[in-house]
Coordinates of C-alpha atoms in Angstrom, one line a residue:
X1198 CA 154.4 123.0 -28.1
X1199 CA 153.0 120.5 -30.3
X1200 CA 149.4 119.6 -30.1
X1201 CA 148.4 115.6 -29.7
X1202 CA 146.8 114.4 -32.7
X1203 CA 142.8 114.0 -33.0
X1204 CA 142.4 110.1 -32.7
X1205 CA 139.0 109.2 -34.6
X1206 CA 139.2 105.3 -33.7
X1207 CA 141.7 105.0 -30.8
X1208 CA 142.9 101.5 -32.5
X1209 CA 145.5 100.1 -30.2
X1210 CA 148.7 100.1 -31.4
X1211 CA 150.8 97.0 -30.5
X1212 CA 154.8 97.5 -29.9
X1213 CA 157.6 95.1 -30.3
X1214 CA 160.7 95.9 -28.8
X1215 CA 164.0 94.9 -31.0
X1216 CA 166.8 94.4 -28.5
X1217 CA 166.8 94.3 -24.7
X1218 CA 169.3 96.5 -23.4
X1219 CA 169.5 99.2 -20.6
X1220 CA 167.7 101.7 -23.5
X1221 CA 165.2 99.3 -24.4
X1222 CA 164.1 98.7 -20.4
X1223 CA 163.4 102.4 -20.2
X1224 CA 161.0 102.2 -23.1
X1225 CA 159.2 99.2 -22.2
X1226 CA 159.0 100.7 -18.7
X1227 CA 157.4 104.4 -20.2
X1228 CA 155.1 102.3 -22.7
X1229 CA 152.3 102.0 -20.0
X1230 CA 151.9 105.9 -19.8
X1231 CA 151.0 105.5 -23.4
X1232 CA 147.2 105.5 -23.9
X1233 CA 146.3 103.2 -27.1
X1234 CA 149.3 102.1 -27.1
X1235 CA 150.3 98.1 -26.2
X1236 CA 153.7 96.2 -25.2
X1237 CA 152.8 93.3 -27.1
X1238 CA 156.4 91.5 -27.8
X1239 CA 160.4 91.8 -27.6
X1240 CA 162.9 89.6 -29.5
X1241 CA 167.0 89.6 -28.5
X1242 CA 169.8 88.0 -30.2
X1243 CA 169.3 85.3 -27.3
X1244 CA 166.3 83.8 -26.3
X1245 CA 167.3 83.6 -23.1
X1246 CA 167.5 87.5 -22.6
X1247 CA 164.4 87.6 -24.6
X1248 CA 162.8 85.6 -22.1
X1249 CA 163.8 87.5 -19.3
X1250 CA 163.1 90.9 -20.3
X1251 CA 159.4 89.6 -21.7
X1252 CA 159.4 88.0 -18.0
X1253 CA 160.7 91.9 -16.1
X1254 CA 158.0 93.7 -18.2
X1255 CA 155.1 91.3 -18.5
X1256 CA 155.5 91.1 -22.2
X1257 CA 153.5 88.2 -23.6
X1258 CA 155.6 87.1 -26.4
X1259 CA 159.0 86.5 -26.6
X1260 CA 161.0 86.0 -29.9
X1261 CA 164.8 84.2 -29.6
X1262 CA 165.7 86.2 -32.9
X1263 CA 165.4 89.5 -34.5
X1264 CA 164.0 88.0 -37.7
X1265 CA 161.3 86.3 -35.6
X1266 CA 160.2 89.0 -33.8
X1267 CA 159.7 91.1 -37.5
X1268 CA 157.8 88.2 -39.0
X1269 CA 155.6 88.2 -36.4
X1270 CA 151.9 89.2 -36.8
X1271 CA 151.5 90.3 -33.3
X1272 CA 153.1 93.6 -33.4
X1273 CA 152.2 97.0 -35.4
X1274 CA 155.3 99.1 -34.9
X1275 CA 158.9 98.1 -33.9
X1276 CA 161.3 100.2 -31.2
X1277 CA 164.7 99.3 -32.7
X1278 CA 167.2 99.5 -29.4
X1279 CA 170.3 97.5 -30.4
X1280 CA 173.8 99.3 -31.1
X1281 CA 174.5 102.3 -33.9
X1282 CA 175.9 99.9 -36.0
X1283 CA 173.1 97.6 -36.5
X1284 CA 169.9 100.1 -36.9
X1285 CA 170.3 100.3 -40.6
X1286 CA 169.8 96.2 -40.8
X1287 CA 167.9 95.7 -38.4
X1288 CA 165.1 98.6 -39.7
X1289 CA 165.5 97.4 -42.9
X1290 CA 164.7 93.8 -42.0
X1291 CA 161.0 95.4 -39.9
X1292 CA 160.2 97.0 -43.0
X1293 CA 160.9 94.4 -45.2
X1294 CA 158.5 92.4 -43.0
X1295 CA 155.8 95.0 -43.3
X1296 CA 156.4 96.9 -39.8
X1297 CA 156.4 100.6 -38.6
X1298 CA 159.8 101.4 -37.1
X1299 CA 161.0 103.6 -34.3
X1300 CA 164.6 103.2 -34.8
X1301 CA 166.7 104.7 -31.6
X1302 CA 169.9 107.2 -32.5
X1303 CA 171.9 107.8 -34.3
X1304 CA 169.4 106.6 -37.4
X1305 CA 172.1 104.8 -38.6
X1306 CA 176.0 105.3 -39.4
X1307 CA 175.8 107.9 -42.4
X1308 CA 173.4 109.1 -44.3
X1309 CA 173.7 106.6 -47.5
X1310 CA 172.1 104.5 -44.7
X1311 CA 169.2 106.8 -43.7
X1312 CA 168.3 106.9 -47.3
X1313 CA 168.4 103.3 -47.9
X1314 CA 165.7 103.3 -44.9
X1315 CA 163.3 106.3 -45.5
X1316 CA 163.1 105.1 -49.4
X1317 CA 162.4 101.8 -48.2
X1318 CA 159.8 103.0 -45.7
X1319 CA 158.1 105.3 -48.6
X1320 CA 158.2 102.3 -51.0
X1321 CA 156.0 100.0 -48.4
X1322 CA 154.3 102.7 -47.3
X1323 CA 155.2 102.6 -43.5
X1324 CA 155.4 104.8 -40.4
X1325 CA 159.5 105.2 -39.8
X1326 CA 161.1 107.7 -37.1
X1327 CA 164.1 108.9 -36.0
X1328 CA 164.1 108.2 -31.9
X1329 CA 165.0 111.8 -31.4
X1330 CA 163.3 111.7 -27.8
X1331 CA 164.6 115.1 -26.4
X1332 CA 162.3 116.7 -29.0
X1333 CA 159.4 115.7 -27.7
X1334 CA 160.3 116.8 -23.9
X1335 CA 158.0 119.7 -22.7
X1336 CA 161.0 122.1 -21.9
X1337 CA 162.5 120.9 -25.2
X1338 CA 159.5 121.9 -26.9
X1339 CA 159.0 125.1 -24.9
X1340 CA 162.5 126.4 -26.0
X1341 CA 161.7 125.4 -29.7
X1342 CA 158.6 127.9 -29.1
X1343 CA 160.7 130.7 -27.2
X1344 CA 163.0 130.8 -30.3
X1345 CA 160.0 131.1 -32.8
X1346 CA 158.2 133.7 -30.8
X1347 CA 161.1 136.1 -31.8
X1348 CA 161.6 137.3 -28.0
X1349 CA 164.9 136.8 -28.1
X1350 CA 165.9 138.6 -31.2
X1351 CA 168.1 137.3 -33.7
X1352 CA 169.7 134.1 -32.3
X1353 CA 173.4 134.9 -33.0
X1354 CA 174.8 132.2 -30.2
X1355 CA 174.2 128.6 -29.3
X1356 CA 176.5 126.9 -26.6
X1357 CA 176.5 123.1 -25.8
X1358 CA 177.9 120.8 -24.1
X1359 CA 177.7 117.0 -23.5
X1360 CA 180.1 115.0 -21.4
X1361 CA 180.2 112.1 -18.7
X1362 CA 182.9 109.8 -17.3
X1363 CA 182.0 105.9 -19.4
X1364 CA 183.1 102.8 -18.5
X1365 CA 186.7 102.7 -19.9
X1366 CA 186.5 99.1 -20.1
X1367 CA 187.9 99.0 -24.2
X1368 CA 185.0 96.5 -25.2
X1369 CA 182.4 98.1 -23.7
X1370 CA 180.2 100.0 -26.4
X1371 CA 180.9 103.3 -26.6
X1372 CA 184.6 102.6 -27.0
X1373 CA 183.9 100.2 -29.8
X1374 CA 184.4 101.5 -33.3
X1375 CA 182.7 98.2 -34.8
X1376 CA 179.7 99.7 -33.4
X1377 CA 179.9 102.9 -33.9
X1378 CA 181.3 104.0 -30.9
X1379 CA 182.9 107.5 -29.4
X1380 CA 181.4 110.7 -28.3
X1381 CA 180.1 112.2 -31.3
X1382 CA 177.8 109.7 -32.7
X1383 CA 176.3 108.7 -29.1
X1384 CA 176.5 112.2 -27.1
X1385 CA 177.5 114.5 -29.3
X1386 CA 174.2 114.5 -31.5
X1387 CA 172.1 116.0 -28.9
X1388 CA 174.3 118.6 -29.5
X1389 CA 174.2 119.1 -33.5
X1390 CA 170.4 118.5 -33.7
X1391 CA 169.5 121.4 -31.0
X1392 CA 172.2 123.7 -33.0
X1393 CA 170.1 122.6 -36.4
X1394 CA 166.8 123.4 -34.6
X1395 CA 167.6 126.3 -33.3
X1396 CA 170.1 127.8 -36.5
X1397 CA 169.4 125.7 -39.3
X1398 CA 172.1 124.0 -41.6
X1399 CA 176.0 125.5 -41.1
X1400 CA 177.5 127.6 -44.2
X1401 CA 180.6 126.4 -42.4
X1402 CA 182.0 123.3 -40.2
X1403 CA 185.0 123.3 -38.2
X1404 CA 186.4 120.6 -36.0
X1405 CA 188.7 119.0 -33.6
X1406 CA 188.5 115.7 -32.0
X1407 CA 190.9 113.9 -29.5
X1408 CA 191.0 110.4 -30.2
X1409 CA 191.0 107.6 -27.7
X1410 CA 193.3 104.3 -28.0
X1411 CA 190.2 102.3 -29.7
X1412 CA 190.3 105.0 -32.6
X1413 CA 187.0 106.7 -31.8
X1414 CA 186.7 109.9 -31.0
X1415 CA 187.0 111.0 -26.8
X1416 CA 186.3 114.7 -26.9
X1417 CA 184.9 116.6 -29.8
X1418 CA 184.8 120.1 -30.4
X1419 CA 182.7 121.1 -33.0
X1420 CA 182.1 125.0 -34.6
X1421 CA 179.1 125.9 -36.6
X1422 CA 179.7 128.9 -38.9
X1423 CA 176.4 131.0 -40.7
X1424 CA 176.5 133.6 -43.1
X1425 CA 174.7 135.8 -41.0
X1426 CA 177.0 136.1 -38.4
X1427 CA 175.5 133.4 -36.0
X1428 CA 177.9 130.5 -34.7
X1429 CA 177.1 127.2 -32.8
X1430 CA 180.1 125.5 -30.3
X1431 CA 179.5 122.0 -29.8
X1432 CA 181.9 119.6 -27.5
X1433 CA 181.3 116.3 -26.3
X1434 CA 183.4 113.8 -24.1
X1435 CA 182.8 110.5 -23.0
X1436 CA 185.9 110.8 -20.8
X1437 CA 184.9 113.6 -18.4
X1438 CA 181.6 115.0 -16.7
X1439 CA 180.6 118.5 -18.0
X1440 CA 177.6 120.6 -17.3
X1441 CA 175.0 119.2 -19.6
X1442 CA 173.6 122.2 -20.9
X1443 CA 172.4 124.9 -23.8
X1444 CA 172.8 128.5 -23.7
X1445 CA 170.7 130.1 -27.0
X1446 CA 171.3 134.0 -26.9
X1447 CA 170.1 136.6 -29.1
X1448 CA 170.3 140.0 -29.5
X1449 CA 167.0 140.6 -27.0
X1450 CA 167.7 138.0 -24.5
X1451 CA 169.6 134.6 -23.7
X1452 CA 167.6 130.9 -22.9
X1453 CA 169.1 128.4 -20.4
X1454 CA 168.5 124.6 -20.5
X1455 CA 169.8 123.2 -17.6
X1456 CA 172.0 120.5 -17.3
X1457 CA 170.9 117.5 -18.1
X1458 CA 169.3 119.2 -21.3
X1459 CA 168.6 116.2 -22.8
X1460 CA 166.6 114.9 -19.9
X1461 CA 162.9 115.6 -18.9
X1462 CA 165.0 117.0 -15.1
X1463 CA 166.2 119.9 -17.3
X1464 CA 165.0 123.3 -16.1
X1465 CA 164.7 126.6 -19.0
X1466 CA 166.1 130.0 -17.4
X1467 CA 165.2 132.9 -19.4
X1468 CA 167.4 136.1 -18.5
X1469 CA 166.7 139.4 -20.5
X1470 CA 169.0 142.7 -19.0
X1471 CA 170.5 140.3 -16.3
X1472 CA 166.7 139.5 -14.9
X1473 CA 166.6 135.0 -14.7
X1474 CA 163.2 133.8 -14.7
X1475 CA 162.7 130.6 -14.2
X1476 CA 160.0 128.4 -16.4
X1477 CA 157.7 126.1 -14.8
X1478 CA 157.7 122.8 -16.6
X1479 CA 155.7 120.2 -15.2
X1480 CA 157.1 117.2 -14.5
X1481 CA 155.6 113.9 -15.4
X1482 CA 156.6 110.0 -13.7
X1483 CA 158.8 107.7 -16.3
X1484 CA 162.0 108.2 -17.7
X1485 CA 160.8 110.5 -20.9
X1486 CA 160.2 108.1 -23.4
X1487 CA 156.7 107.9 -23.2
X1488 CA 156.4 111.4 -25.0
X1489 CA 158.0 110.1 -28.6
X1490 CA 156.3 106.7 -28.0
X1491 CA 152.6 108.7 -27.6
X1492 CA 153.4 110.7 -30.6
X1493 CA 154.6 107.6 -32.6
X1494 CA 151.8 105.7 -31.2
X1495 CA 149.1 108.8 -32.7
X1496 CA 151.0 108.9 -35.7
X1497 CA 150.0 104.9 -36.3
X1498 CA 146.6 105.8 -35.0
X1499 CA 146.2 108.8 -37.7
X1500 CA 147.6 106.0 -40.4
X1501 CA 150.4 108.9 -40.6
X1502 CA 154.0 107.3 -42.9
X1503 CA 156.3 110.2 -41.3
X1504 CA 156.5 112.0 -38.4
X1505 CA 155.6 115.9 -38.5
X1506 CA 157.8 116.9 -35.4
X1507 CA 160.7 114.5 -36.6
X1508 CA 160.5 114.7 -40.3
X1509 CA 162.4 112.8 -43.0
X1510 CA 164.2 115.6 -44.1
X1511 CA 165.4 116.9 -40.9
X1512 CA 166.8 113.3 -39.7
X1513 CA 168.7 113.3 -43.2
X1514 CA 170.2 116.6 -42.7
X1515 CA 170.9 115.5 -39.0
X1516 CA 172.6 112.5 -40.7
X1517 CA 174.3 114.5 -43.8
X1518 CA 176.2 117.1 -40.6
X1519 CA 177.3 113.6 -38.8
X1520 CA 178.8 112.7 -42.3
X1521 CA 180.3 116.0 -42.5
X1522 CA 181.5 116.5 -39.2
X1523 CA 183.5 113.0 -39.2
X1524 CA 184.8 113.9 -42.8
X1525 CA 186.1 116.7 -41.4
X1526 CA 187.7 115.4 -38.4
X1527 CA 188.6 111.5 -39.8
X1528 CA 186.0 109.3 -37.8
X1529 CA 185.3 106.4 -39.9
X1530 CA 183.4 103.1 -38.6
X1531 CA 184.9 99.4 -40.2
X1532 CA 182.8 99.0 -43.4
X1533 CA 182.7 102.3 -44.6

């Protein structure tokens, strides 16, 4: 597992929240595990919500617009919370205004996008990161170190699924195409970056999506191909529950994360000639957040412009198998 960074000053980082949603209360709530770091402002859309959430978390400032809240000299680094289809403005517009960004996933809609943002953020010279917080989770990084050790041979497997029952109510978000709506793009990539971490980038794609009446997708089943024989399935659904788990196997031995994978609940089972052990993760209070904000936070600290666990690279290629994976199966988001 990663190691936290050597902070020589300490200096206290101060975070603005963009967006006060039901993502953006589970951050503000895990920020107080953060040593260094400091809840400093939110802004929303409205500044009565801004008001309100500023009010739920004992936030001192509250800003009634997005632009406000990244013009304002109070904060060092941004969270961006607000739907998939605005994280590519809205990170854009913190930069612009001289801020570090934490943007939430999916980065943004494709990788064009992405680009536009992590050229941005190396022309001012800023901290930006992919919100990717299920790689910071101690059993996330635990498996990331199982497969690296070798113990399980050559990784020739990797099984995933993602699925829960949403709100069929047709305007709610994840059913809205405007904002980058459906499985894939909200579910779905939990999926395709553990297959990248664990296998790489696919020689091969192959997919199959059901779509729902909105025109985003409601199930999809996605198939990695390598040249070397391994193969990833992928399948998400927004439309029934499934067991929220990963299978890795190898030719030594087979990994389990337990459903919900994604989550800092998850449990790892490791099972070599039909013998499951179980490994011990210790569990921390908050909802998992705090682990990317502390690493963020450290990053500022160490006056670091890109993450080392959540590079550049890795969310473009993340981003570049989204675009790939819709291209394949004909997902495309108004404004395209």
């Amino acid at each position: 597992m990663y190691e936290h960074f050597i902070n020589q000053n300490m200096k206290k980082i101060r975070w603005g929240i963009l967006g006060t949603g039901t993502i953006a209360h589970k951050f503000a709530a895990d920020l107080k595990y953060v040593e260094g770091a400091e809840l400093a402002a939110a802004g929303s859309r409205s500044p009565e919500k801004a008001e309100n959430f500023c009010r739920d978390f004992d936030i001192p400032f509250s800003f009634g617009s997005y632009q406000a809240l990244a013009e304002s000299n109070l904060v060092d680094i941004i969270y961006i919370a607000t739907p998939h289809s605005l994280h590519h403005e809205n990170t854009l517009l913190c930069l612009d205004n001289d801020k570090a960004v934490l943007c939430e996933k999916p980065f943004a809609l494709n990788a064009k996008q992405a680009a536009e943002m992590i050229d941005l953020s190396h022309l001012k010279k800023l901290f930006l990161m992919d919100a990717l917080w299920t790689k910071f989770l101690p059993h996330y990084q635990k498996m990331v170190e199982i497969v690296k050790s070798g113990i399980l041979g050559d990784i020739k497997v990797v099984l995933a699924n993602f699925g829960f029952k949403a709100n069929p109510n047709p305007n709610s978000r994840l059913l809205n195409p405007e904002l980058g709506g459906g499985s894939l793009m909200d579910i779905g990539i939990y999926n395709i970056f553990t297959a990248l971490d664990v296998l790489g980038k696919p020689d091969e794609i192959n997919v199959s999506i059901n779509s729902a009446d909105q025109g985003v997708d409601e199930h999809c089943a996605v198939l990695f191909k390598y040249s070397n024989g391994a193969m990833a399935s992928l399948f998400s659904s927004i439309s029934v529950n499934l067991g929220t788990e990963v299978e890795i196997c190898g030719t030594l031995g087979r990994l389990k994360l337990n459903t919900p994978f994604y989550e800092p609940s998850s449990t790892l089972e490791f099972i070599v000639d039909g013998e499951k052990t179980v490994i011990n993760i210790e569990k921390t209070s908050g909802f998992g957040y705090h682990f990317e904000a502390r690493h963020a936070t450290e990053c500022l600290q160490n006056n670091l412009t890109e993450s080392p666990i959540v590079t550049h690279a890795g969310s473009l290629l993340l981003m570049q198998t989204l675009d790939r994976i819709r291209n394949l199966s004909g997902i495309v988001f108004p404004g395209e």
